[in-house]
Coordinates of C-alpha atoms and ligand atoms in Angstrom, one line a residue:
X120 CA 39.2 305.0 52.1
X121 CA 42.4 306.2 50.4
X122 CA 42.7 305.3 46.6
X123 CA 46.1 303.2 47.5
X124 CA 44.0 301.0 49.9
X125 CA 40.9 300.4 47.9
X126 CA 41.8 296.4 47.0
X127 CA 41.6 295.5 51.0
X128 CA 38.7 296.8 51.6
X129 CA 37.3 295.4 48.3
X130 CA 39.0 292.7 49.7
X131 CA 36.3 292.2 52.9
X132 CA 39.2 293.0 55.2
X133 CA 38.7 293.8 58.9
X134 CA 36.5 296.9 58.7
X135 CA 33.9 294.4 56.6
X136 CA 30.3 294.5 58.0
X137 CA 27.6 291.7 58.6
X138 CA 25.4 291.5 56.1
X139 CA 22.8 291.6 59.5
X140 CA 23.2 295.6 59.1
X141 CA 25.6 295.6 62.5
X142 CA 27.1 298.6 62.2
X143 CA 30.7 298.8 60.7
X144 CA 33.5 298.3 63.2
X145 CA 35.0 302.1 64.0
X146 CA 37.8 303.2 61.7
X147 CA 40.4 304.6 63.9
X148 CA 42.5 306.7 61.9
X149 CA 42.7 310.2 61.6
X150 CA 39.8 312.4 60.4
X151 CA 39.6 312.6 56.9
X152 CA 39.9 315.2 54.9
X153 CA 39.7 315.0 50.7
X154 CA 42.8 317.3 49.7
X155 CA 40.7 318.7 45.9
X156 CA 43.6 320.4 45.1
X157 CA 45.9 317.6 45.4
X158 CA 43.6 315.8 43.7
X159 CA 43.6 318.1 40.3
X160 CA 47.3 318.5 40.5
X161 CA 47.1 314.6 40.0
X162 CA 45.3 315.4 36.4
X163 CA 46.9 314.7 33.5
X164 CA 45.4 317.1 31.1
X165 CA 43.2 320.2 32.1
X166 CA 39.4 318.8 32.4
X167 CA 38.4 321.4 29.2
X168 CA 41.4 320.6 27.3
X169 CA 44.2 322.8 26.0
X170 CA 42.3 323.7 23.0
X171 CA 45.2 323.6 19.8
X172 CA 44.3 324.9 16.5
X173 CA 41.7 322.8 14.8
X174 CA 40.1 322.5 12.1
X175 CA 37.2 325.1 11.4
X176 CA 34.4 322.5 10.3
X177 CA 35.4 320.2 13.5
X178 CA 34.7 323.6 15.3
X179 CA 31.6 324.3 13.9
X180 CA 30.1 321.0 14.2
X181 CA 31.0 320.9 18.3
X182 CA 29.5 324.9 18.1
X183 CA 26.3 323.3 16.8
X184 CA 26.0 320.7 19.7
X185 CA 26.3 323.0 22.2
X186 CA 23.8 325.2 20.7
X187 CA 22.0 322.1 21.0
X188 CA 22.7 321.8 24.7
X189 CA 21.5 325.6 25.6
X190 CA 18.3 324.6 24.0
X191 CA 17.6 321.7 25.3
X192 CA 18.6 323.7 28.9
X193 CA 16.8 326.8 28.2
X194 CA 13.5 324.9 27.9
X195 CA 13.7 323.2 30.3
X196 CA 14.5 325.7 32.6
X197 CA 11.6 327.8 30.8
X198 CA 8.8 325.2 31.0
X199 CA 9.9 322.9 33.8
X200 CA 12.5 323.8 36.2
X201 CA 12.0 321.7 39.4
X202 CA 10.8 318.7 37.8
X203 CA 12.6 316.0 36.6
X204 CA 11.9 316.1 32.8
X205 CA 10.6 318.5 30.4
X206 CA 7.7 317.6 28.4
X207 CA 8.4 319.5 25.1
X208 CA 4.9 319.4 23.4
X209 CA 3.0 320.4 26.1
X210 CA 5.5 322.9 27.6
X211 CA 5.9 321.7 31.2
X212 CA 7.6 319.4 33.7
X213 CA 7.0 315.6 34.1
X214 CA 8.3 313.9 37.1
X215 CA 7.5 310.3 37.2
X216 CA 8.2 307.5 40.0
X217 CA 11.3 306.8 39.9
X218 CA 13.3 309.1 41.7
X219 CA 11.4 308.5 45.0
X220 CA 10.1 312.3 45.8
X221 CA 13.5 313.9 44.4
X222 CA 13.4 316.5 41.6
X223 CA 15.6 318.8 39.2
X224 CA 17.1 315.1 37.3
X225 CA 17.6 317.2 34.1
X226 CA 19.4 319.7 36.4
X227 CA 21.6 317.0 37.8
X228 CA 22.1 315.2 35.2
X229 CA 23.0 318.2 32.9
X230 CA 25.8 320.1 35.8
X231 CA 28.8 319.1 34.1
X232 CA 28.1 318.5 30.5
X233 CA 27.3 322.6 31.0
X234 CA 30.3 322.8 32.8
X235 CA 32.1 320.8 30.4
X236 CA 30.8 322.6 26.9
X237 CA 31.3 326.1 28.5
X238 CA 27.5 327.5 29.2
X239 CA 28.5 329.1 32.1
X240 CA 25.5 331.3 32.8
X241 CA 23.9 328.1 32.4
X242 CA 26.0 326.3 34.4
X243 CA 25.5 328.9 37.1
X244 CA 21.4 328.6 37.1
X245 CA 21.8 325.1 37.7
X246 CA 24.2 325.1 40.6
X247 CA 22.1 328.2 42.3
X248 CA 19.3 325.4 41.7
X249 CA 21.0 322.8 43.6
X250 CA 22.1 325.3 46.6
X251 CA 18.6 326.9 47.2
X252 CA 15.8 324.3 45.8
X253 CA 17.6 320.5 45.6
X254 CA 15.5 318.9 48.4
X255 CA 16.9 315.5 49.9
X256 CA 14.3 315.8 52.7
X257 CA 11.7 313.7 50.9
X258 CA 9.9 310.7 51.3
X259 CA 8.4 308.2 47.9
X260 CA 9.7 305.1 46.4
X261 CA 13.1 305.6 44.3
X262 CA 15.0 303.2 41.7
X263 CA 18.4 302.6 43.6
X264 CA 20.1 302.4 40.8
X265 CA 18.6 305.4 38.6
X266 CA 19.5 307.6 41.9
X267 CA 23.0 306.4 42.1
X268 CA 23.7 306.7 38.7
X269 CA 22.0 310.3 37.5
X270 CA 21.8 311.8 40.8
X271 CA 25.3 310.8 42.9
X272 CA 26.9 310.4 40.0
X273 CA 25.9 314.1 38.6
X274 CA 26.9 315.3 42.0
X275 CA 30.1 313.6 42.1
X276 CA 31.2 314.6 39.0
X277 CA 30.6 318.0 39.0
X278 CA 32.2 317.9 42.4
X279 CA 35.7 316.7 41.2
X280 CA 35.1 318.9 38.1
X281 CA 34.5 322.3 40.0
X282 CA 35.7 321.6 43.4
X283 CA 32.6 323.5 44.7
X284 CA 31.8 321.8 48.2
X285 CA 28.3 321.9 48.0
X286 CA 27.8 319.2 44.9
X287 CA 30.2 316.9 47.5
X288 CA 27.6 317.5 50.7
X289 CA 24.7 316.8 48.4
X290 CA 26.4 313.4 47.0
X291 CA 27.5 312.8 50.6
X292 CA 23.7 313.1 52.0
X293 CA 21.8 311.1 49.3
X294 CA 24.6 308.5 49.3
X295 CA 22.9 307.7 53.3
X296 CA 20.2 307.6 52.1
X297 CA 20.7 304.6 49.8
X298 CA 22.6 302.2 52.8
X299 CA 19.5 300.8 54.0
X300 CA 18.6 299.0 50.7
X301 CA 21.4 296.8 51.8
X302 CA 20.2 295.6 54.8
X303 CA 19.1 292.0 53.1
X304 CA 19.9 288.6 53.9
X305 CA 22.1 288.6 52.0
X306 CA 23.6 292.0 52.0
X307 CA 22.4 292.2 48.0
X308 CA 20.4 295.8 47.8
X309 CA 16.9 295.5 46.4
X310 CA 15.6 297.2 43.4
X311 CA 13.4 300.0 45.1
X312 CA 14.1 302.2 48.5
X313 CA 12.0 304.7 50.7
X314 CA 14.1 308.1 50.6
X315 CA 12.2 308.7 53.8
X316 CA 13.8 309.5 57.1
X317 CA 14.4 306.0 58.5
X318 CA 13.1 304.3 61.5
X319 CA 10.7 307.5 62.2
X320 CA 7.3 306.1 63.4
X321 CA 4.1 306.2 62.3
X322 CA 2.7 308.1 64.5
X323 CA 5.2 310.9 63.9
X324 CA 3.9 310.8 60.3
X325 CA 2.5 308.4 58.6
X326 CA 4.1 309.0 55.5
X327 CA 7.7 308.8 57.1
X328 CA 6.9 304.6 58.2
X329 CA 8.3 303.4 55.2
X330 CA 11.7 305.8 55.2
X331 CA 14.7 303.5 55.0
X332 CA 12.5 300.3 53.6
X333 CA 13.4 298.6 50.6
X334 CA 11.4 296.7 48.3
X335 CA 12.5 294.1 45.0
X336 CA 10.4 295.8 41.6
X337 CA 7.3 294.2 41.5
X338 CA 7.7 293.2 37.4
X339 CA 11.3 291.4 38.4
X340 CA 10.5 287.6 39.3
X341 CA 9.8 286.2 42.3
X342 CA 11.1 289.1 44.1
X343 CA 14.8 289.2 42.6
X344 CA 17.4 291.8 42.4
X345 CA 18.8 292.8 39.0
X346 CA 22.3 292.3 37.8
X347 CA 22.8 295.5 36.1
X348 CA 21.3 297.6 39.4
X349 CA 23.5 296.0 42.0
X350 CA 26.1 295.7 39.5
X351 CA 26.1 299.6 38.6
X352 CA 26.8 301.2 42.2
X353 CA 30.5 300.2 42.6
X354 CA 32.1 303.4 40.7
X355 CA 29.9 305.6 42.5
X356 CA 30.0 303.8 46.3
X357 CA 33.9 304.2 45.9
X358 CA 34.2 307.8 45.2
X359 CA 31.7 308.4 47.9
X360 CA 33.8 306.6 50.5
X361 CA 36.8 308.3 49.1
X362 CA 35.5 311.7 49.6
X363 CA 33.6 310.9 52.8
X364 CA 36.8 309.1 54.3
X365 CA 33.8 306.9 55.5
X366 CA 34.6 302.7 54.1
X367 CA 30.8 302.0 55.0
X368 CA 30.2 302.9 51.4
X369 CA 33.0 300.6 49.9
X370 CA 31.5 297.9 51.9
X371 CA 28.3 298.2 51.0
X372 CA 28.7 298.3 47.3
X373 CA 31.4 295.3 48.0
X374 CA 29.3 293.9 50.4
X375 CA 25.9 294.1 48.6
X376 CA 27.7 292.0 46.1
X377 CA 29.6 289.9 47.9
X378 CA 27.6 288.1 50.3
X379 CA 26.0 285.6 48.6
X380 CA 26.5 283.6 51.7
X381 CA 23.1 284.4 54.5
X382 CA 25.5 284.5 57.6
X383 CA 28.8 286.6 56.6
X384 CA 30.2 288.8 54.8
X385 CA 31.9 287.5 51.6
X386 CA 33.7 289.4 49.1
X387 CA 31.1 289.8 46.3
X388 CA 33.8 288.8 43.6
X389 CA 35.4 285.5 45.5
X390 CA 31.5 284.4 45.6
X391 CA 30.4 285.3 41.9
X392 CA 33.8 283.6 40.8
X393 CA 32.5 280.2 42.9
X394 CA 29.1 280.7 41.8
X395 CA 28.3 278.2 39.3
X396 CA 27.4 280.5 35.8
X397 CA 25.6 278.3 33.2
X398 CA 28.5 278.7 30.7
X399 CA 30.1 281.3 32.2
X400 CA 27.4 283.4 31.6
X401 CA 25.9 286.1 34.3
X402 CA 21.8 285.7 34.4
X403 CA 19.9 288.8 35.0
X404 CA 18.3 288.0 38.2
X405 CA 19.3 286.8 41.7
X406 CA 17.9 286.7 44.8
X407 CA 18.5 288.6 47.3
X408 CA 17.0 286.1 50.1
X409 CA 18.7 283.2 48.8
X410 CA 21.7 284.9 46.6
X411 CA 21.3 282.1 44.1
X412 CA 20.0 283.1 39.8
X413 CA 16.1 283.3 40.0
X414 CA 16.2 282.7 36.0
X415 CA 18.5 282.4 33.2
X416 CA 17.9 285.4 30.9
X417 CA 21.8 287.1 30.0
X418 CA 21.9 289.8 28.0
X419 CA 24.4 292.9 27.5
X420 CA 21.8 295.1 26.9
X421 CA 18.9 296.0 29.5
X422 CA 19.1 293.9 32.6
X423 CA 22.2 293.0 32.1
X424 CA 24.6 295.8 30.5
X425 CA 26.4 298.0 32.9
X426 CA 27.3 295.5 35.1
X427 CA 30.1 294.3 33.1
X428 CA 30.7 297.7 31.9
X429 CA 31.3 298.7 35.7
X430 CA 34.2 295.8 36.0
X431 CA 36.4 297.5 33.3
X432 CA 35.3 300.8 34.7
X433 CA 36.1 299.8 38.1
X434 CA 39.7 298.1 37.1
X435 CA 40.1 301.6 35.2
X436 CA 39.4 303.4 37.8
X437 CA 41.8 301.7 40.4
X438 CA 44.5 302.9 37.9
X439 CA 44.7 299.1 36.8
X440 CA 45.0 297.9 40.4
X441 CA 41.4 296.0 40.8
X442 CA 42.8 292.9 39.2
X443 CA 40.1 290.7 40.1
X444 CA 37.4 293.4 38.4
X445 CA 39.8 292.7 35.0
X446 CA 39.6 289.0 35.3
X447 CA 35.8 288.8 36.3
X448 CA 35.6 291.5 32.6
X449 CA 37.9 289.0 30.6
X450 CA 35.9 286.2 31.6
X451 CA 32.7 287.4 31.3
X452 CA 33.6 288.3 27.6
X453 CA 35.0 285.2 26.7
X454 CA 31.9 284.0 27.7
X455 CA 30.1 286.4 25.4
X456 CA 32.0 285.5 22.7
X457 CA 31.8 281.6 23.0
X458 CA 27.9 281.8 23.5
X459 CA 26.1 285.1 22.3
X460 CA 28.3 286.8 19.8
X461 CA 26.9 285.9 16.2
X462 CA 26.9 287.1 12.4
X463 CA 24.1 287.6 10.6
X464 CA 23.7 286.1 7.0
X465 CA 24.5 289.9 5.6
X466 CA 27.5 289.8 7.2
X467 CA 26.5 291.9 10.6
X468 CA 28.1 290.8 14.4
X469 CA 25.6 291.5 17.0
X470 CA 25.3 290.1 20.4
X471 CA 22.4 288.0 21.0
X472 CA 20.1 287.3 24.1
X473 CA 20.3 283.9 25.6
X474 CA 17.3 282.3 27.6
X475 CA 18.0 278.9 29.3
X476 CA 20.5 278.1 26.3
X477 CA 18.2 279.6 24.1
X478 CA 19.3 282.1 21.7
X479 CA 17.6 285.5 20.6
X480 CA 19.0 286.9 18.0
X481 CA 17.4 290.4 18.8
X482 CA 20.1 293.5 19.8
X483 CA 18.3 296.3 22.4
X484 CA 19.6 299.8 21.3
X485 CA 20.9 299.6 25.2
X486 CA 23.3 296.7 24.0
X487 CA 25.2 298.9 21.7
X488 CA 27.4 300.7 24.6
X489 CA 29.2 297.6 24.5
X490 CA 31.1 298.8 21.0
X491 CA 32.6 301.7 23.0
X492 CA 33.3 299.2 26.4
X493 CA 35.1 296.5 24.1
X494 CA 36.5 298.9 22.6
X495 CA 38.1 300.3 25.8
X496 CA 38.5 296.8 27.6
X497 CA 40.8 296.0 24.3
X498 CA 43.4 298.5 24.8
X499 CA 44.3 296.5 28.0
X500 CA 43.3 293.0 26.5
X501 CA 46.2 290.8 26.3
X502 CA 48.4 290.4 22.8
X503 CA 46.5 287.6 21.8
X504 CA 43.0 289.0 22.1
X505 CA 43.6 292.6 21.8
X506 CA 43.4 292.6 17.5
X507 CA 40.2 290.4 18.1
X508 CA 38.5 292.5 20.7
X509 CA 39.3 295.8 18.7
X510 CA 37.5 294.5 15.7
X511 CA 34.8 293.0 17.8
X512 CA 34.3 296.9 18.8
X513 CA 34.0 298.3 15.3
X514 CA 31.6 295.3 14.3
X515 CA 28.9 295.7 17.0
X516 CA 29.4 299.6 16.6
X517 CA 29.1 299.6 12.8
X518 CA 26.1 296.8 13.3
X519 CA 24.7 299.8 15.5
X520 CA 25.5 302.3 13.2
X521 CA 23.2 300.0 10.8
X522 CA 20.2 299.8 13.1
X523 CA 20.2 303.7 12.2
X524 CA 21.2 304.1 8.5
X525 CA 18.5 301.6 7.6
X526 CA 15.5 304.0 9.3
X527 CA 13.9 306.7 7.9
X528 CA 14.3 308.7 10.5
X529 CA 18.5 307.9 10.3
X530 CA 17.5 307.5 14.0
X531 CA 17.9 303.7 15.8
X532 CA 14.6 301.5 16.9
X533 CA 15.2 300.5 20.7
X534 CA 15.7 296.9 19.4
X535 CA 16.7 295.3 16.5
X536 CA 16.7 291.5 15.2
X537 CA 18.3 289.1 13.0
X538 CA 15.2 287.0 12.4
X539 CA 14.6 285.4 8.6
X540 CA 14.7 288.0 6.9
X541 CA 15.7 291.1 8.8
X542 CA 18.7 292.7 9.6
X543 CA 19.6 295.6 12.1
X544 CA 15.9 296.4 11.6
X545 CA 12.8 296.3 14.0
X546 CA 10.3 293.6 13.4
X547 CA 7.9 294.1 16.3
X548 CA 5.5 297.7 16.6
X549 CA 6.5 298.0 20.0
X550 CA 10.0 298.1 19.3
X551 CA 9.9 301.0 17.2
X552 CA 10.5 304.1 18.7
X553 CA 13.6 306.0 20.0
X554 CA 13.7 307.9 23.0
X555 CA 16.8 310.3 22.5
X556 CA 19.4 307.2 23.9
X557 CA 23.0 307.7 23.9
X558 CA 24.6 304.0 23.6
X559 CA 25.3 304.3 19.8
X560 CA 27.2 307.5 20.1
X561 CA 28.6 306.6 23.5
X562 CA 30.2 303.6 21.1
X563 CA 31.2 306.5 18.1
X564 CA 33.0 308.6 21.0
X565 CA 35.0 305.5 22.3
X566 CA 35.9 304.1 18.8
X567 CA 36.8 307.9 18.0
X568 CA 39.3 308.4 20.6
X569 CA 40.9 305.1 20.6
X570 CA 41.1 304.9 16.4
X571 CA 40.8 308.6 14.8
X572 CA 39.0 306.8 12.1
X573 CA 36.9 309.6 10.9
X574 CA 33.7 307.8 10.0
X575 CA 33.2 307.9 13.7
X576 CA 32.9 311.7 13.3
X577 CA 30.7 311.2 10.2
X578 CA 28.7 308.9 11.7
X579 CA 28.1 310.9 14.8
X580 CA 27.3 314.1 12.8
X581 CA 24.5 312.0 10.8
X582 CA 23.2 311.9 14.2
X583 CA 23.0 315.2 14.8
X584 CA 21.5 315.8 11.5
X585 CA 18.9 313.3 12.3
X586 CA 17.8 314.9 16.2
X587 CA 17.5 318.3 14.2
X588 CA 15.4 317.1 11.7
X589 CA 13.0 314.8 13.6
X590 CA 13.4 315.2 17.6
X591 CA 14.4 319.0 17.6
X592 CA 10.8 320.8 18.3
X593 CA 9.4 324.1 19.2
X594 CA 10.2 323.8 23.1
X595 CA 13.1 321.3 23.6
X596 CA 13.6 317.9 21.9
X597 CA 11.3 314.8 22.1
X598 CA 11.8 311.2 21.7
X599 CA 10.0 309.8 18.5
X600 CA 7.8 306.7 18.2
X601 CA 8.5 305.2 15.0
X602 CA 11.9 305.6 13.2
X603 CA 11.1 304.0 10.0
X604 CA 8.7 307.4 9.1
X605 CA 9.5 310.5 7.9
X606 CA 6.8 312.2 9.8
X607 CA 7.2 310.6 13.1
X608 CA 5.1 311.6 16.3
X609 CA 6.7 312.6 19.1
X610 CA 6.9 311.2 22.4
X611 CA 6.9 314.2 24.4
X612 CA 9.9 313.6 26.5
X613 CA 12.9 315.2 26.7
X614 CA 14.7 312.6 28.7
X615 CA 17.5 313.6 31.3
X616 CA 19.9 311.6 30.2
X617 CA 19.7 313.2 26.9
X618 CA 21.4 315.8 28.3
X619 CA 23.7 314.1 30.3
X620 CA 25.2 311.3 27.8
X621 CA 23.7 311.9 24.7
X622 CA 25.1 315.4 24.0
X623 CA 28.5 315.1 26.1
X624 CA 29.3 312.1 24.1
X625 CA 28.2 314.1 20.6
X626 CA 30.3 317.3 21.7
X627 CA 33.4 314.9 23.0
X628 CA 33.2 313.3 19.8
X629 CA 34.3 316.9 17.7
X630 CA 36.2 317.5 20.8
X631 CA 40.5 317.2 21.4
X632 CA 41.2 313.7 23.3
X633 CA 42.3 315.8 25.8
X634 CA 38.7 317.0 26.9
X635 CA 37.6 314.4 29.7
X636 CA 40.7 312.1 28.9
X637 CA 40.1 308.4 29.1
X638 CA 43.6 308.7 31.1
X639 CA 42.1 310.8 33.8
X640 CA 38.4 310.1 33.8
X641 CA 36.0 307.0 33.3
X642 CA 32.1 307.8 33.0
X643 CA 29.7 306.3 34.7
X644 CA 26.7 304.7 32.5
X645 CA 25.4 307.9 32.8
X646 CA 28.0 309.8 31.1
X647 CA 29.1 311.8 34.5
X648 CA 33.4 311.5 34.7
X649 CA 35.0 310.1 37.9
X650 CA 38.5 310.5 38.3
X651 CA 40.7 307.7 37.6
X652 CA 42.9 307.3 40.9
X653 CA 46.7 308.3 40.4
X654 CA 47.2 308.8 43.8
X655 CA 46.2 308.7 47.6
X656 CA 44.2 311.9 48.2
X657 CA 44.0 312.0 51.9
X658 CA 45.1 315.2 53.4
Ligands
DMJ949 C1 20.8 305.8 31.0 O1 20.1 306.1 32.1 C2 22.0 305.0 31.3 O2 22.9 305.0 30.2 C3 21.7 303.6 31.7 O3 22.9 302.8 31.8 C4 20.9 302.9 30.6 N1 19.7 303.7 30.2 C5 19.8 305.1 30.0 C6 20.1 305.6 28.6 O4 19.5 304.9 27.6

């Protein structure tokens, strides 16, 4: 659908399918084309910047990350090209279960920060990657939402960034591949889907049965869907409608979430705003059988966290035309505010966990995106809250900021508490460790661009420091497994996303705002850009 008619079909107007999986009534307009070129005259600012005379140290320091990038490229390519992760220690390729059968996420994931920071030869290797070895023809178990947002989301982006048609086909043919998980009672996608051709028999191959099937994560309870996976597909499921001309996608990621109701298609947002929220909070888990909570765990970090990032985003991204995204945002932080937003007895906000009216006062390193994203949603707050919100922002990111400074390592544990006695500081073993996440710097990137305070930049390069020192090792970087030791072992990981948000966001932070401006491009919660819509692209 064209950018300028986005809010009907968001809307559940006529082309709206039954949740049932009927197919969706024919669209009878002229074929589609996506005009690309149209589209980047639309840009405000070239995608790489203009580049004006800096400073030589800011220079030096954004030199240093990409160095950082070619590394952490190079050995992968070296050791495990193909895979989806590169195991550092060990020299080779890892390539888990949650991409159902697909491979190459590091080379997704990493398209356009290459693109971005300038590695062309690089960038080159991993697009003749995607043109002669990216396989879609496979069959396993995949996490919906880790394929939506590192896979189409890599491909998207480094369509809109290059132009080059063959990221667009690939985004185009894995996006089908994804519908079926929708086909639920109540139009709600489950958890896990079977990449597998769909509807082949078993007798044609055994292994195809499954293709198309979808299944709810066996660890989630009694067999719910989880807020931030069907919350986290509606950035993505709109560009690939826009570029496919093809509303099914718009529908499905409004539909999954709009028909709470078992014999219709609602509009996902009418129904969440009439669904009773215990304080106005969202729980983590609903059901896609029934559409009702399944328990009431809320948090803004895992479970929970990019589905309200994916409201601003998705107002953002309308060019401030999704109204009802803003709204469901506004009140889904007032709520945060009233009921998880606390200070700790040194003086640190953090945003606690709430179970059944219960309070946690723990903060997963996940949680601390939401710095950058209230930072962000404050721009557009209204008069009264905006001062609020903005200091809000540099609270929770300097609280983040403290989860690191009070390591060892100067890295950040994946979760912190406020309990009697600690602050910003692990208390549990197996909370520990640090895998190479990006939320913190994600948050010193935001706060950056929208303040110039400079301890953003400081902060950020202490990060830097911290990766060389304890993560950086002979074959790529790793993850680390305790961050308040000096001598740390590593996880063996290099984790794709590492590439993909935790680098861009270092190297946009010593970057011009003009690099990836926030008034062209939001990023997806995996750090790839999608194009803010100025205009109608339809050729
Ligand atoms: C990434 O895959 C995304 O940022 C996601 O939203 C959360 N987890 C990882 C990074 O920590």
């Amino acid at each position: 659908t064209a950018p300028g008619s986005r809010q009907q079909v968001q809307g559940g107007e006529s082309r709206a399918q039954p949740a049932s999986g009927a197919p969706p009534a024919r669209d009878t307009r002229a074929p589609f084309r996506f005009d690309y070129e149209r589209f980047r005259r639309s840009l405000r600012h070239p995608v790489r910047g203009r580049r004006p005379g800096e400073d030589p140290e800011t220079r030096a320091r954004r030199m240093k990350i990409k160095e950082m990038m070619k590394f952490a490229w190079d050995n992968y390519k070296q050791y495990a090209l193909g895979k989806n992760e590169l195991r550092p220690l060990t020299k080779n390729g890892h390539i888990g279960n949650m991409f159902g059968g697909l491979r190459g996420a590091t080379v997704i994931d990493a398209l356009d920060t290459l693109y971005i920071m300038e590695l062309e030869e690089e960038f080159q290797e991993a697009k003749q990657w995607v043109e002669k070895s990216f396989d879609l023809n496979v069959n396993g178990e995949a996490s919906l939402f880790e394929v939506n947002i590192r896979y189409i989301g890599g491909l998207l982006a480094t369509y809109y960034l290059t132009g080059e048609e063959v990221f667009k086909s690939k985004a185009l043919e894995l996006g089908e591949k994804l519908l079926p998980a929708f086909n639920t009672p109540t139009g709600i996608p489950r958890g896990v889907i079977n990449l597998g051709r769909q509807g082949t028999r078993p007798q044609q191959h055994f292994l195809s049965f499954w293709g198309g099937m979808s299944w709810s994560w066996g660890w989630a309870s009694a067999g719910s869907s989880i807020l931030a996976e069907f919350g986290t597909l509606h950035l993505e499921f709109l560009h690939l409608s826009e570029l496919s001309g093809n509303p099914v996608f718009a529908e499905k990621a409004t539909l999954s979430l709009s028909s709470l109701s078992l014999s219709q298609v609602m509009n996902i947002r009418r129904v969440l705003n009439r669904v009773e929220k215990p304080q106005g909070l969202y729980p983590n888990f609903l059901s896609p059988v029934t559409g009702s909570w399944v328990q009431h765990h809320v948090s803004i970090g895992g479970l929970g966290d990019s589905f309200y990032e994916y409201l601003i985003k998705s107002w953002l991204m309308s060019d401030k035309k999704d109204s009802e995204a803003k709204k469901m945002y506004d009140d889904a932080l007032e709520a945060i505010e009233k009921h998880l937003v606390k200070k700790s007895a040194g003086g640190l906000t953090y945003i606690a966990e709430w179970r059944g009216g219960i309070l946690d006062h723990k903060m997963g390193h996940l949680a601390c995106f939401s710095g950058g994203m209230i930072a962000l949603g404050a721009e557009h707050a209204q008069e009264d809250r905006r001062q609020r919100h903005r200091e809000l922002a540099a609270e929770i990111t300097s609280t983040c900021h403290e989860s690191y400074t009070r390591s060892d390592t100067k890295l950040g544990p994946e979760a912190f508490r406020f309990d009697a006695g600690s602050e910003a500081t692990a208390t549990r073993l197996s909370e520990r460790y640090y895998i190479l996440r990006p939320e913190v710097v994600e948050s010193y990137m935001y706060l950056w661009r929208l303040t110039h305070d400079p301890k953003y930049r400081l902060w950020g390069w202490e990060v830097v420091q911290a990766l060389e020192k304890h993560c950086r090792v002979e074959a790529g970087f790793s993850g680390i497994r305790d961050v308040y030791t000096t001598t740390p072992t590593h996880d063996n990981m290099q984790q794709s996303f590492f590439l993909a948000e935790t680098l861009k966001y270092l190297y946009l932070l010593f970057c011009e705002d003009d690099v990836l401006s926030l008034e062209d491009w939001v990023f997806n919660t995996e750090a790839h850009p999608l194009p803010i819509n100025h205009t109608d692209f339809r050729a």
